[in-house]
Amino acid sequence: MTPINELTSTAVPLPLPNIDTDQIIPKQFLKRIERTGYEDFLFYDWRYTFDAKGNTTTNPDFVLNKPEYKGSQILIAEKNFGCGSSREHAAWAINQYGFLAVIAPTFADIFFSNAGKNGIILVRLSEADVETLLQRSTANPQHKITINLEAQTVTDDQGFRAHFDIDPFRKHCLLNGLDDIGLTLLHEDKLDAYEERHNKEFWSAPKYAA
């Protein structure tokens, strides 16, 4: 997982509440056994249109398909983002598409946990602050937002400034690029010592002793 501290980027405005995990990554893509490649299916039912013959075309009206928002690393949405099922695929799809942060008034609890474990900063701001950022990014696709994780602040190029709260443990993991595997490997020397001690004790037991 890549460490994140300060992120400056344009932002994709998605002014909708209650965006659930089935909208983020539709259920038909959960059958895949890979953990990569989900960026192609992010908001699939909104990004594409389908005709009676099953042909798929890109929906030019959906914000992710607008060239002026290409490369944005911040997503802005309304309250209760990530509600629905507990599928971790939603966090995978968002991260693999290139989003490193999501700004919203509230997030579903399980999605909040999954996102943090997959290198995504979730920023909770007031509804009024989120509305301000949504309006500015909609009016000007080049609107720049800066998220400083160390300082726990959000600023923009028009004088906006707000503070956000984050769990200290999750903040530490994001700043240092630590997922669950990375956290475990911090104790690699202790794990190796335990395995060595366990093997010696196991093979020296009377059952196996020469």
Short mmCIF file of N, CA and C in Angstrom, two decimals, residues 14-177:
data_model
loop_
_atom_site.label_atom_id
_atom_site.label_comp_id
_atom_site.label_asym_id
_atom_site.label_seq_id
_atom_site.Cartn_x
_atom_site.Cartn_y
_atom_site.Cartn_z
N LEU A 14 -19.96 13.91 -7.49
CA LEU A 14 -21.04 12.94 -7.66
C LEU A 14 -22.13 13.29 -6.65
N PRO A 15 -22.97 14.28 -6.96
CA PRO A 15 -23.91 14.83 -5.98
C PRO A 15 -25.14 13.95 -5.76
N LEU A 16 -24.91 12.79 -5.16
CA LEU A 16 -25.99 11.85 -4.88
C LEU A 16 -25.79 11.29 -3.47
N PRO A 17 -26.89 11.10 -2.71
CA PRO A 17 -26.78 10.45 -1.40
C PRO A 17 -26.97 8.94 -1.56
N ASN A 18 -26.58 8.20 -0.53
CA ASN A 18 -26.87 6.76 -0.44
C ASN A 18 -26.35 5.97 -1.63
N ILE A 19 -25.16 6.30 -2.11
CA ILE A 19 -24.55 5.51 -3.18
C ILE A 19 -24.08 4.20 -2.57
N ASP A 20 -24.72 3.10 -2.98
CA ASP A 20 -24.42 1.83 -2.33
C ASP A 20 -23.38 1.02 -3.09
N THR A 21 -22.95 -0.06 -2.47
CA THR A 21 -21.86 -0.84 -3.04
C THR A 21 -22.26 -1.53 -4.34
N ASP A 22 -23.55 -1.77 -4.56
CA ASP A 22 -23.97 -2.38 -5.82
C ASP A 22 -23.91 -1.37 -6.95
N GLN A 23 -24.01 -0.09 -6.63
CA GLN A 23 -23.80 0.94 -7.64
C GLN A 23 -22.31 1.18 -7.89
N ILE A 24 -21.54 1.07 -6.83
CA ILE A 24 -20.09 1.24 -6.97
C ILE A 24 -19.49 0.10 -7.79
N ILE A 25 -19.86 -1.14 -7.48
CA ILE A 25 -19.38 -2.30 -8.23
C ILE A 25 -20.53 -3.32 -8.30
N PRO A 26 -21.22 -3.40 -9.43
CA PRO A 26 -22.40 -4.28 -9.55
C PRO A 26 -22.07 -5.74 -9.24
N LYS A 27 -23.08 -6.45 -8.77
CA LYS A 27 -22.91 -7.81 -8.25
C LYS A 27 -22.37 -8.80 -9.26
N GLN A 28 -22.63 -8.60 -10.56
CA GLN A 28 -22.18 -9.59 -11.55
C GLN A 28 -20.67 -9.68 -11.65
N PHE A 29 -19.97 -8.67 -11.13
CA PHE A 29 -18.52 -8.69 -11.21
C PHE A 29 -17.87 -9.29 -9.96
N LEU A 30 -18.68 -9.72 -9.02
CA LEU A 30 -18.13 -10.32 -7.80
C LEU A 30 -17.73 -11.77 -8.00
N LYS A 31 -18.06 -12.34 -9.15
CA LYS A 31 -17.72 -13.73 -9.44
C LYS A 31 -16.25 -13.88 -9.84
N ARG A 32 -15.62 -12.77 -10.17
CA ARG A 32 -14.22 -12.83 -10.59
C ARG A 32 -13.34 -13.28 -9.42
N ILE A 33 -12.34 -14.09 -9.73
CA ILE A 33 -11.46 -14.60 -8.67
C ILE A 33 -10.24 -13.70 -8.47
N GLU A 34 -10.02 -12.77 -9.40
CA GLU A 34 -8.88 -11.86 -9.26
C GLU A 34 -9.20 -10.74 -8.28
N ARG A 35 -8.14 -10.13 -7.77
CA ARG A 35 -8.32 -8.98 -6.89
C ARG A 35 -7.98 -7.68 -7.62
N THR A 36 -7.62 -7.78 -8.88
CA THR A 36 -7.27 -6.60 -9.67
C THR A 36 -8.20 -6.49 -10.87
N GLY A 37 -8.17 -5.32 -11.53
CA GLY A 37 -8.95 -5.13 -12.73
C GLY A 37 -10.36 -4.61 -12.51
N TYR A 38 -10.67 -4.19 -11.30
CA TYR A 38 -12.04 -3.76 -11.00
C TYR A 38 -12.31 -2.31 -11.42
N GLU A 39 -11.25 -1.59 -11.79
CA GLU A 39 -11.45 -0.20 -12.22
C GLU A 39 -12.38 -0.08 -13.44
N ASP A 40 -12.38 -1.11 -14.28
CA ASP A 40 -13.22 -1.08 -15.48
C ASP A 40 -14.70 -1.18 -15.15
N PHE A 41 -15.02 -1.62 -13.94
CA PHE A 41 -16.42 -1.87 -13.58
C PHE A 41 -16.96 -0.87 -12.56
N LEU A 42 -16.14 0.11 -12.17
CA LEU A 42 -16.58 1.11 -11.21
C LEU A 42 -17.76 1.90 -11.77
N PHE A 43 -18.86 1.98 -11.01
CA PHE A 43 -20.08 2.68 -11.44
C PHE A 43 -20.53 2.22 -12.84
N TYR A 44 -20.43 0.92 -13.08
CA TYR A 44 -20.63 0.35 -14.41
C TYR A 44 -21.99 0.71 -15.01
N ASP A 45 -23.03 0.62 -14.21
CA ASP A 45 -24.38 0.87 -14.74
C ASP A 45 -24.63 2.34 -15.03
N TRP A 46 -23.79 3.21 -14.50
CA TRP A 46 -23.90 4.64 -14.79
C TRP A 46 -22.95 5.06 -15.91
N ARG A 47 -21.83 4.38 -16.01
CA ARG A 47 -20.83 4.74 -17.03
C ARG A 47 -21.24 4.29 -18.42
N TYR A 48 -22.11 3.27 -18.50
CA TYR A 48 -22.46 2.70 -19.80
C TYR A 48 -23.97 2.63 -19.98
N THR A 49 -24.39 2.61 -21.23
CA THR A 49 -25.79 2.39 -21.58
C THR A 49 -25.89 1.09 -22.37
N PHE A 50 -27.04 0.45 -22.31
CA PHE A 50 -27.21 -0.87 -22.90
C PHE A 50 -28.49 -0.88 -23.74
N ASP A 51 -28.39 -1.41 -24.97
CA ASP A 51 -29.58 -1.48 -25.80
C ASP A 51 -30.21 -2.87 -25.70
N ALA A 52 -31.30 -3.08 -26.40
CA ALA A 52 -32.05 -4.33 -26.31
C ALA A 52 -31.25 -5.54 -26.79
N LYS A 53 -30.25 -5.30 -27.62
CA LYS A 53 -29.43 -6.40 -28.14
C LYS A 53 -28.22 -6.69 -27.24
N GLY A 54 -28.11 -5.95 -26.16
CA GLY A 54 -27.00 -6.17 -25.24
C GLY A 54 -25.74 -5.41 -25.60
N ASN A 55 -25.81 -4.52 -26.56
CA ASN A 55 -24.65 -3.71 -26.92
C ASN A 55 -24.40 -2.64 -25.87
N THR A 56 -23.12 -2.38 -25.61
CA THR A 56 -22.74 -1.43 -24.58
C THR A 56 -22.08 -0.21 -25.20
N THR A 57 -22.51 0.96 -24.78
CA THR A 57 -21.87 2.20 -25.23
C THR A 57 -21.60 3.09 -24.02
N THR A 58 -20.58 3.91 -24.14
CA THR A 58 -20.23 4.83 -23.05
C THR A 58 -21.28 5.92 -22.92
N ASN A 59 -21.67 6.21 -21.68
CA ASN A 59 -22.63 7.26 -21.41
C ASN A 59 -21.89 8.59 -21.28
N PRO A 60 -22.00 9.47 -22.28
CA PRO A 60 -21.22 10.71 -22.25
C PRO A 60 -21.65 11.69 -21.17
N ASP A 61 -22.85 11.48 -20.61
CA ASP A 61 -23.35 12.40 -19.60
C ASP A 61 -22.85 12.09 -18.19
N PHE A 62 -22.30 10.87 -18.01
CA PHE A 62 -21.84 10.52 -16.66
C PHE A 62 -20.48 11.15 -16.41
N VAL A 63 -20.30 11.69 -15.21
CA VAL A 63 -19.15 12.52 -14.90
C VAL A 63 -17.81 11.80 -15.12
N LEU A 64 -17.71 10.51 -14.83
CA LEU A 64 -16.44 9.82 -15.01
C LEU A 64 -16.04 9.72 -16.48
N ASN A 65 -17.00 9.87 -17.37
CA ASN A 65 -16.71 9.78 -18.80
C ASN A 65 -16.38 11.12 -19.43
N LYS A 66 -16.43 12.18 -18.65
CA LYS A 66 -16.12 13.50 -19.18
C LYS A 66 -14.60 13.72 -19.13
N PRO A 67 -14.00 14.04 -20.26
CA PRO A 67 -12.53 14.12 -20.32
C PRO A 67 -11.93 15.14 -19.35
N GLU A 68 -12.68 16.19 -19.01
CA GLU A 68 -12.14 17.21 -18.13
C GLU A 68 -11.90 16.70 -16.70
N TYR A 69 -12.49 15.56 -16.34
CA TYR A 69 -12.28 15.01 -15.00
C TYR A 69 -11.29 13.83 -15.01
N LYS A 70 -10.74 13.54 -16.15
CA LYS A 70 -9.80 12.42 -16.25
C LYS A 70 -8.57 12.67 -15.37
N GLY A 71 -8.19 11.67 -14.62
CA GLY A 71 -7.01 11.77 -13.76
C GLY A 71 -7.28 12.30 -12.37
N SER A 72 -8.53 12.65 -12.07
CA SER A 72 -8.84 13.14 -10.73
C SER A 72 -8.63 12.03 -9.70
N GLN A 73 -8.08 12.39 -8.56
CA GLN A 73 -7.79 11.41 -7.51
C GLN A 73 -8.70 11.56 -6.30
N ILE A 74 -9.63 12.52 -6.37
CA ILE A 74 -10.56 12.76 -5.27
C ILE A 74 -11.99 12.63 -5.80
N LEU A 75 -12.82 11.93 -5.06
CA LEU A 75 -14.24 11.78 -5.37
C LEU A 75 -15.04 12.47 -4.28
N ILE A 76 -16.05 13.24 -4.67
CA ILE A 76 -16.91 13.93 -3.70
C ILE A 76 -18.33 13.42 -3.88
N ALA A 77 -18.97 13.02 -2.79
CA ALA A 77 -20.35 12.52 -2.85
C ALA A 77 -21.13 13.02 -1.64
N GLU A 78 -22.42 12.75 -1.65
CA GLU A 78 -23.28 13.16 -0.53
C GLU A 78 -23.31 12.07 0.54
N LYS A 79 -24.20 12.20 1.51
CA LYS A 79 -24.18 11.38 2.72
C LYS A 79 -24.40 9.90 2.46
N ASN A 80 -23.92 9.10 3.41
CA ASN A 80 -24.12 7.65 3.46
C ASN A 80 -23.48 6.94 2.27
N PHE A 81 -22.31 7.40 1.88
CA PHE A 81 -21.59 6.77 0.77
C PHE A 81 -21.12 5.37 1.18
N GLY A 82 -21.28 4.40 0.28
CA GLY A 82 -20.79 3.05 0.53
C GLY A 82 -21.73 2.18 1.34
N CYS A 83 -23.01 2.56 1.42
CA CYS A 83 -23.97 1.72 2.14
C CYS A 83 -24.25 0.46 1.33
N GLY A 84 -24.99 -0.46 1.93
CA GLY A 84 -25.30 -1.72 1.23
C GLY A 84 -24.54 -2.88 1.82
N SER A 85 -24.00 -3.74 0.97
CA SER A 85 -23.35 -4.95 1.43
C SER A 85 -21.94 -4.66 1.92
N SER A 86 -21.29 -5.69 2.43
CA SER A 86 -19.95 -5.54 3.00
C SER A 86 -18.85 -5.82 1.99
N ARG A 87 -19.16 -5.91 0.72
CA ARG A 87 -18.18 -6.32 -0.29
C ARG A 87 -16.97 -5.38 -0.31
N GLU A 88 -15.79 -5.97 -0.18
CA GLU A 88 -14.55 -5.19 -0.23
C GLU A 88 -14.24 -4.75 -1.66
N HIS A 89 -14.90 -5.38 -2.63
CA HIS A 89 -14.68 -5.05 -4.03
C HIS A 89 -14.95 -3.57 -4.30
N ALA A 90 -15.86 -2.95 -3.54
CA ALA A 90 -16.16 -1.54 -3.75
C ALA A 90 -14.92 -0.68 -3.51
N ALA A 91 -14.20 -0.97 -2.44
CA ALA A 91 -12.97 -0.23 -2.17
C ALA A 91 -11.90 -0.54 -3.22
N TRP A 92 -11.81 -1.80 -3.65
CA TRP A 92 -10.85 -2.16 -4.68
C TRP A 92 -11.11 -1.35 -5.95
N ALA A 93 -12.38 -1.29 -6.37
CA ALA A 93 -12.72 -0.61 -7.62
C ALA A 93 -12.39 0.87 -7.55
N ILE A 94 -12.71 1.51 -6.43
CA ILE A 94 -12.43 2.94 -6.28
C ILE A 94 -10.93 3.20 -6.31
N ASN A 95 -10.19 2.41 -5.56
CA ASN A 95 -8.74 2.59 -5.50
C ASN A 95 -8.07 2.29 -6.84
N GLN A 96 -8.47 1.21 -7.48
CA GLN A 96 -7.85 0.82 -8.74
C GLN A 96 -8.19 1.77 -9.88
N TYR A 97 -9.31 2.46 -9.78
CA TYR A 97 -9.64 3.47 -10.78
C TYR A 97 -8.69 4.67 -10.67
N GLY A 98 -8.17 4.89 -9.47
CA GLY A 98 -7.23 5.98 -9.27
C GLY A 98 -7.62 6.98 -8.19
N PHE A 99 -8.74 6.72 -7.51
CA PHE A 99 -9.14 7.61 -6.43
C PHE A 99 -8.37 7.26 -5.16
N LEU A 100 -7.76 8.27 -4.56
CA LEU A 100 -7.03 8.07 -3.30
C LEU A 100 -7.79 8.65 -2.12
N ALA A 101 -8.88 9.38 -2.38
CA ALA A 101 -9.66 9.97 -1.30
C ALA A 101 -11.11 10.13 -1.75
N VAL A 102 -12.02 10.00 -0.78
CA VAL A 102 -13.44 10.27 -1.00
C VAL A 102 -13.88 11.24 0.09
N ILE A 103 -14.55 12.31 -0.32
CA ILE A 103 -15.08 13.30 0.61
C ILE A 103 -16.60 13.17 0.63
N ALA A 104 -17.18 13.05 1.82
CA ALA A 104 -18.63 12.94 1.97
C ALA A 104 -19.00 13.30 3.41
N PRO A 105 -20.27 13.61 3.67
CA PRO A 105 -20.67 13.91 5.06
C PRO A 105 -20.60 12.67 5.95
N THR A 106 -21.03 11.52 5.43
CA THR A 106 -21.01 10.27 6.20
C THR A 106 -20.73 9.10 5.28
N PHE A 107 -20.21 8.02 5.88
CA PHE A 107 -19.91 6.79 5.16
C PHE A 107 -20.51 5.61 5.91
N ALA A 108 -20.86 4.57 5.18
CA ALA A 108 -21.28 3.33 5.83
C ALA A 108 -20.09 2.74 6.58
N ASP A 109 -20.35 2.14 7.74
CA ASP A 109 -19.27 1.69 8.63
C ASP A 109 -18.35 0.66 7.98
N ILE A 110 -18.92 -0.37 7.35
CA ILE A 110 -18.08 -1.43 6.78
C ILE A 110 -17.26 -0.90 5.61
N PHE A 111 -17.87 -0.07 4.78
CA PHE A 111 -17.11 0.53 3.68
C PHE A 111 -15.99 1.39 4.23
N PHE A 112 -16.26 2.11 5.31
CA PHE A 112 -15.25 2.97 5.92
C PHE A 112 -14.02 2.15 6.31
N SER A 113 -14.26 0.98 6.90
CA SER A 113 -13.16 0.11 7.29
C SER A 113 -12.43 -0.46 6.07
N ASN A 114 -13.19 -0.93 5.09
CA ASN A 114 -12.59 -1.52 3.89
C ASN A 114 -11.74 -0.51 3.13
N ALA A 115 -12.23 0.71 3.04
CA ALA A 115 -11.51 1.73 2.29
C ALA A 115 -10.17 2.04 2.94
N GLY A 116 -10.17 2.20 4.26
CA GLY A 116 -8.93 2.49 4.96
C GLY A 116 -7.89 1.40 4.79
N LYS A 117 -8.34 0.16 4.73
CA LYS A 117 -7.41 -0.96 4.56
C LYS A 117 -6.87 -1.06 3.14
N ASN A 118 -7.48 -0.31 2.23
CA ASN A 118 -7.05 -0.35 0.83
C ASN A 118 -6.49 0.98 0.34
N GLY A 119 -5.99 1.78 1.28
CA GLY A 119 -5.25 2.97 0.91
C GLY A 119 -6.07 4.14 0.46
N ILE A 120 -7.33 4.24 0.91
CA ILE A 120 -8.20 5.36 0.54
C ILE A 120 -8.46 6.22 1.77
N ILE A 121 -8.21 7.52 1.66
CA ILE A 121 -8.54 8.44 2.74
C ILE A 121 -10.02 8.79 2.63
N LEU A 122 -10.77 8.55 3.69
CA LEU A 122 -12.18 8.95 3.72
C LEU A 122 -12.29 10.18 4.60
N VAL A 123 -12.77 11.27 4.02
CA VAL A 123 -12.84 12.56 4.69
C VAL A 123 -14.30 12.90 4.97
N ARG A 124 -14.64 13.00 6.24
CA ARG A 124 -16.00 13.38 6.63
C ARG A 124 -16.04 14.87 6.94
N LEU A 125 -16.85 15.59 6.14
CA LEU A 125 -17.06 17.01 6.35
C LEU A 125 -18.55 17.28 6.53
N SER A 126 -18.89 18.46 6.97
CA SER A 126 -20.29 18.80 7.12
C SER A 126 -20.97 18.83 5.75
N GLU A 127 -22.30 18.68 5.76
CA GLU A 127 -23.04 18.71 4.50
C GLU A 127 -22.83 20.04 3.78
N ALA A 128 -22.76 21.12 4.53
CA ALA A 128 -22.56 22.43 3.91
C ALA A 128 -21.19 22.53 3.24
N ASP A 129 -20.16 22.00 3.90
CA ASP A 129 -18.81 22.03 3.31
C ASP A 129 -18.74 21.15 2.07
N VAL A 130 -19.35 19.98 2.15
CA VAL A 130 -19.36 19.07 1.00
C VAL A 130 -20.09 19.72 -0.17
N GLU A 131 -21.20 20.38 0.12
CA GLU A 131 -21.96 21.06 -0.94
C GLU A 131 -21.12 22.15 -1.61
N THR A 132 -20.35 22.87 -0.82
CA THR A 132 -19.47 23.90 -1.37
C THR A 132 -18.47 23.29 -2.35
N LEU A 133 -17.84 22.20 -1.95
CA LEU A 133 -16.84 21.56 -2.81
C LEU A 133 -17.48 20.93 -4.04
N LEU A 134 -18.68 20.36 -3.87
CA LEU A 134 -19.40 19.81 -5.02
C LEU A 134 -19.69 20.90 -6.05
N GLN A 135 -20.19 22.02 -5.58
CA GLN A 135 -20.53 23.11 -6.49
C GLN A 135 -19.30 23.65 -7.21
N ARG A 136 -18.20 23.79 -6.48
CA ARG A 136 -17.00 24.34 -7.09
C ARG A 136 -16.39 23.39 -8.12
N SER A 137 -16.40 22.09 -7.82
CA SER A 137 -15.84 21.13 -8.77
C SER A 137 -16.75 20.90 -9.97
N THR A 138 -18.05 21.13 -9.78
CA THR A 138 -18.98 21.04 -10.90
C THR A 138 -18.83 22.25 -11.82
N ALA A 139 -18.73 23.43 -11.24
CA ALA A 139 -18.61 24.66 -12.02
C ALA A 139 -17.26 24.76 -12.73
N ASN A 140 -16.23 24.20 -12.09
CA ASN A 140 -14.87 24.29 -12.66
C ASN A 140 -14.15 22.96 -12.48
N PRO A 141 -14.07 22.14 -13.53
CA PRO A 141 -13.40 20.85 -13.42
C PRO A 141 -11.92 20.95 -13.04
N GLN A 142 -11.33 22.13 -13.18
CA GLN A 142 -9.93 22.32 -12.80
C GLN A 142 -9.78 22.78 -11.35
N HIS A 143 -10.88 22.82 -10.62
CA HIS A 143 -10.87 23.19 -9.21
C HIS A 143 -9.98 22.23 -8.43
N LYS A 144 -8.99 22.75 -7.74
CA LYS A 144 -8.01 21.91 -7.03
C LYS A 144 -8.33 21.87 -5.53
N ILE A 145 -8.28 20.66 -4.99
CA ILE A 145 -8.47 20.42 -3.57
C ILE A 145 -7.21 19.78 -3.00
N THR A 146 -6.82 20.19 -1.81
CA THR A 146 -5.68 19.59 -1.13
C THR A 146 -6.14 18.96 0.18
N ILE A 147 -5.82 17.70 0.35
CA ILE A 147 -6.09 16.98 1.59
C ILE A 147 -4.74 16.73 2.27
N ASN A 148 -4.58 17.25 3.47
CA ASN A 148 -3.36 17.02 4.24
C ASN A 148 -3.72 16.08 5.39
N LEU A 149 -3.28 14.84 5.28
CA LEU A 149 -3.64 13.84 6.27
C LEU A 149 -2.97 14.10 7.61
N GLU A 150 -1.71 14.51 7.58
CA GLU A 150 -1.01 14.78 8.83
C GLU A 150 -1.71 15.88 9.63
N ALA A 151 -2.08 16.96 8.94
CA ALA A 151 -2.75 18.08 9.60
C ALA A 151 -4.25 17.88 9.71
N GLN A 152 -4.79 16.90 8.99
CA GLN A 152 -6.23 16.60 8.95
C GLN A 152 -7.03 17.82 8.47
N THR A 153 -6.57 18.39 7.35
CA THR A 153 -7.23 19.55 6.79
C THR A 153 -7.57 19.33 5.32
N VAL A 154 -8.62 20.03 4.89
CA VAL A 154 -8.98 20.09 3.48
C VAL A 154 -8.99 21.56 3.08
N THR A 155 -8.27 21.90 2.04
CA THR A 155 -8.24 23.27 1.52
C THR A 155 -8.46 23.23 0.02
N ASP A 156 -8.75 24.38 -0.57
CA ASP A 156 -8.83 24.44 -2.03
C ASP A 156 -8.21 25.73 -2.53
N ASP A 157 -8.25 25.93 -3.84
CA ASP A 157 -7.60 27.08 -4.44
C ASP A 157 -8.48 28.32 -4.43
N GLN A 158 -9.59 28.26 -3.67
CA GLN A 158 -10.46 29.43 -3.54
C GLN A 158 -10.65 29.87 -2.10
N GLY A 159 -9.75 29.40 -1.22
CA GLY A 159 -9.79 29.84 0.16
C GLY A 159 -10.57 28.95 1.12
N PHE A 160 -11.09 27.84 0.62
CA PHE A 160 -11.82 26.92 1.51
C PHE A 160 -10.84 26.25 2.48
N ARG A 161 -11.30 26.04 3.71
CA ARG A 161 -10.49 25.32 4.69
C ARG A 161 -11.41 24.65 5.70
N ALA A 162 -11.15 23.38 5.97
CA ALA A 162 -11.93 22.63 6.96
C ALA A 162 -11.05 21.57 7.60
N HIS A 163 -11.40 21.22 8.82
CA HIS A 163 -10.69 20.17 9.55
C HIS A 163 -11.55 18.91 9.55
N PHE A 164 -10.91 17.75 9.48
CA PHE A 164 -11.65 16.49 9.57
C PHE A 164 -11.02 15.58 10.61
N ASP A 165 -11.84 14.72 11.18
CA ASP A 165 -11.38 13.77 12.18
C ASP A 165 -11.09 12.42 11.52
N ILE A 166 -10.13 11.71 12.07
CA ILE A 166 -9.81 10.38 11.59
C ILE A 166 -9.24 9.58 12.75
N ASP A 167 -9.55 8.29 12.79
CA ASP A 167 -9.04 7.41 13.83
C ASP A 167 -7.51 7.41 13.79
N PRO A 168 -6.84 7.59 14.93
CA PRO A 168 -5.37 7.65 14.94
C PRO A 168 -4.70 6.42 14.34
N PHE A 169 -5.27 5.24 14.60
CA PHE A 169 -4.68 4.03 14.04
C PHE A 169 -4.78 4.01 12.52
N ARG A 170 -5.95 4.38 11.98
CA ARG A 170 -6.10 4.40 10.52
C ARG A 170 -5.22 5.46 9.91
N LYS A 171 -5.09 6.58 10.57
CA LYS A 171 -4.21 7.65 10.09
C LYS A 171 -2.77 7.15 10.01
N HIS A 172 -2.32 6.46 11.05
CA HIS A 172 -0.96 5.91 11.08
C HIS A 172 -0.75 4.95 9.92
N CYS A 173 -1.73 4.09 9.67
CA CYS A 173 -1.59 3.10 8.59
C CYS A 173 -1.52 3.78 7.23
N LEU A 174 -2.35 4.79 6.99
CA LEU A 174 -2.36 5.48 5.70
C LEU A 174 -1.07 6.28 5.50
N LEU A 175 -0.61 6.93 6.54
CA LEU A 175 0.63 7.71 6.43
C LEU A 175 1.83 6.83 6.12
N ASN A 176 1.78 5.59 6.61
CA ASN A 176 2.93 4.70 6.46
C ASN A 176 2.71 3.59 5.44
N GLY A 177 1.58 3.62 4.76
CA GLY A 177 1.32 2.63 3.72
C GLY A 177 1.19 1.22 4.26
#
